[in-house]
Amino acid sequence: MSEKILYSYTALFDTPNQIIKAAKKVKEEGYTKYDVNTPYPIHGMDAAMELKPSLLPYVALVVGLTAAISMIIFLWWQNTIDYPLNIGGKPFFALPAYIPVTFEVTVLSASIATVVAMLFFVFKFPNNVHPLHDTDYMKRVSVDKYGISIQAEDPLFEAEKVKSLFNSLGASSITPIYYSDELVNFKPKILEPKFISFLIILFIVVSGATYITLNKLLFLPPYSWMMVQDKVIAQKTSDFFGGGSGMLTPVKGTVARGFLPYKFDKKPELAAKELVNPLMPVKKNIELGKTKFNIYCSPCHGYHAEGKSRLRGQFPIPPSLHSDKVRNWSDGRIYHVITEGQNVMPSYAHQLSRQERWAIVLYIRALQRSLNAKESDLQ
Amino acid sequence: MSDVIEYTKKKLPANWNKTGIVLFALGLILVILSFMTDVSRSSFNAVVFLTFLTSIGLGSLFWIATEYLSGAVWSTPFRRVAEFLASLLIILPLAALPSYFNLHDVFHWTHLEVVKGDAYLSAKQPYLNVPFFTIRTIAFFLIWIIFYFYITRNSLKQDTTKDQNLTKKNLRWSAIFIPIFALTITFFSIDWLMSLEPHWFSTIFGVYYFAGTALASMAAITYLVVKLNEKGYFVEGLVSDHYYSFGALLFGFLNFWAYIAFSQFLLIWYANLPEETLWFLQKWEGNWLYFSILLIIIHFVVPYFALLSQPAKMDPKRLKFMSLWILFAHYFDLYWISMPTYSEFAFMPGWIELGFIILTIGVIILVFNWKANKENLVPIGDPKLKRGIKFRL
């Protein structure tokens, strides 16, 4: 450290009235690089120093409006183009529902942008040192004094003149402030390897601790009671039957109730020939078929089996079931398609019992008949 | 603080009184004519007239009480303006008469034969019946006038006695007034505005009316204060720091109104219950659709952007224009609340509406003028006055 460089001359005052008068006087003398430090905001100080309004409100306005508009556009795109969902019968573009979200996003982005702009443009981040830091002057004005400091950079600055000006205003003490070594040789410390590695370690510790807390610590005994249960867990060894298996294989030559194997695997022609509908075409069976058809078949085939899909083109549209081809199929052939699926249509053997499948066949027959009624139906 | 504030009483400009009398006379003639041509429509307009005057008078009393309770000093120099406006409360019983004599035309629930056959209305009958309605309305007027009387009397007494205890007394009156104000304004709005559509209900309606009330009365105070201050009626004068507070309050309550109005709409829109949506559906059909869209623009969008920036909040010209705008917006709001009940579809305002607006302006000017010429325009005995004049942000 060779020679101290002067930053500013500071003066302390005892009352708020004095500091306002001092600020006005300093302004009148034509100084531009000066600042006032007080323990609390003083009414009328802005006017005394003739401060210009801050530019930060414009940052808030621009960012806020941008956020509001982009949020509305995003919600419109998401709800009408990308993933339209019918929610409570409301239109896809439901403006009232978007307003709270848009409002929150507007406020959030505007406030964050204002804080970030303040840090970078006003506080000159990552610079975090200032000549006034850690001086006796700053300690006093943080407690009970009102201070003013005129910088040496000011074109009008002359040490003697400034001192006499402060004296004439009734300052209780006048001190020069010098740049510290730290400030003269200031380098941003934010990219130092030590700091970066500290951040990385902090990240690992915090995320690791979060993981352990949420996944392990919370389930230490006695809080493990929901996980320890007397039941078979799939893919886990079990001592119940011996041999480590949780389940026993069925005895050879037996089948479970209601699980008769389907004999016509991949043999549609044989199924068409040999299978006969066991259900009678009575009202009860047809209504069961209607219910099940409307649940499982109608989303793609349409309510009247005319191929009018409700899936908005998200699944290939199947052909009509009123074609000559399907009308000429036997009951067993249709049953086979429901059981095994065909082309992109999957098997419905797991969703529908045998009886229900046959009931659907009956209902499809009824639908077909409705478009191709026989002479006898009209009487 | 050694210096005493020097105040010499000045009369208001003579043309104020003239304007007031001309507008009042013209309005009165038009209103009488309109009652002769279309009683039903005029009675609905009279409800708007009554609720608007209540907004200004009661809202001003609310601001006075708020000043005492919060210990605000910036508003002390012009508190008298609010007190003069609050004297509108005295004439409320008179203003209620035209619609009260035609209750049958305005309120569906007064038709007993309809109430009998209607499950909703007969369930509400213990509350919504003419005798109880009358008692409530009289009680509200009485309560407000009592509070108005005591608070302003203490304030006036202070001019001569300079007794600081009177401020304390008023603080106590204000503390009692605020909760009572909250209840009475809620039930008043339910009685006179919400029950126009007796099947409908909204639990936020009282707050909605309050938001408009606080906004409109602040706008009336702002307009008069800025206007009088330019002519030098407030001793040393108010400066942009006072103006900024006006602008900020107006802006804040604009947002509050929009927030409450939207909250009311959003919940009803979401839940989509037939007994709640009917009120909004009515206002979304026929010509009322344009009124509803206009309301959003007039009552929120335009004043929001007009008062957004800091310099705009301090600009006296902007403040005067926007406070008149907001007053009109509040009248429009009340009109939008009540009139769809009168006519559900194609409807256009005409000379009947104009007559009531002219009468409203005339009444407010006359009452204000009468009080302002009788009493000091500045509360010279108030201990906070000096600090209020010197108020800087």
PDB file of C-alpha atoms in Angstrom, chain A residues 43-44 61 90 94 96-97 99-100, chain B residues 262 265-266 269-270 272 308 392-393:
ATOM      1  CA  HIS A  43     -39.540  13.022   4.077  1.00  0.00           C
ATOM      2  CA  GLY A  44     -38.593  15.685   1.559  1.00  0.00           C
ATOM      3  CA  LEU A  61     -43.633  -2.284 -16.744  1.00  0.00           C
ATOM      4  CA  LYS A  90     -66.096 -24.692 -20.273  1.00  0.00           C
ATOM      5  CA  ALA A  94     -61.562 -19.919 -20.974  1.00  0.00           C
ATOM      6  CA  PRO A  96     -61.547 -15.951 -16.770  1.00  0.00           C
ATOM      7  CA  ALA A  97     -59.695 -19.064 -15.633  1.00  0.00           C
ATOM      8  CA  ILE A  99     -56.517 -14.380 -15.328  1.00  0.00           C
ATOM      9  CA  PRO A 100     -55.348 -15.459 -11.837  1.00  0.00           C
TER      10      PRO A 100
ATOM     11  CA  PHE B 262     -63.374 -10.217 -10.808  1.00  0.00           C
ATOM     12  CA  PHE B 265     -67.352 -13.140 -11.363  1.00  0.00           C
ATOM     13  CA  LEU B 266     -64.708 -15.878 -11.368  1.00  0.00           C
ATOM     14  CA  TRP B 269     -68.423 -18.487 -13.599  1.00  0.00           C
ATOM     15  CA  TYR B 270     -66.485 -21.516 -12.347  1.00  0.00           C
ATOM     16  CA  ASN B 272     -71.791 -22.425 -12.956  1.00  0.00           C
ATOM     17  CA  LEU B 308     -50.148   4.033 -13.492  1.00  0.00           C
ATOM     18  CA  ARG B 392     -43.567  15.684   2.287  1.00  0.00           C
ATOM     19  CA  LEU B 393     -42.998  12.220   0.956  1.00  0.00           C
TER      20      LEU B 393
END
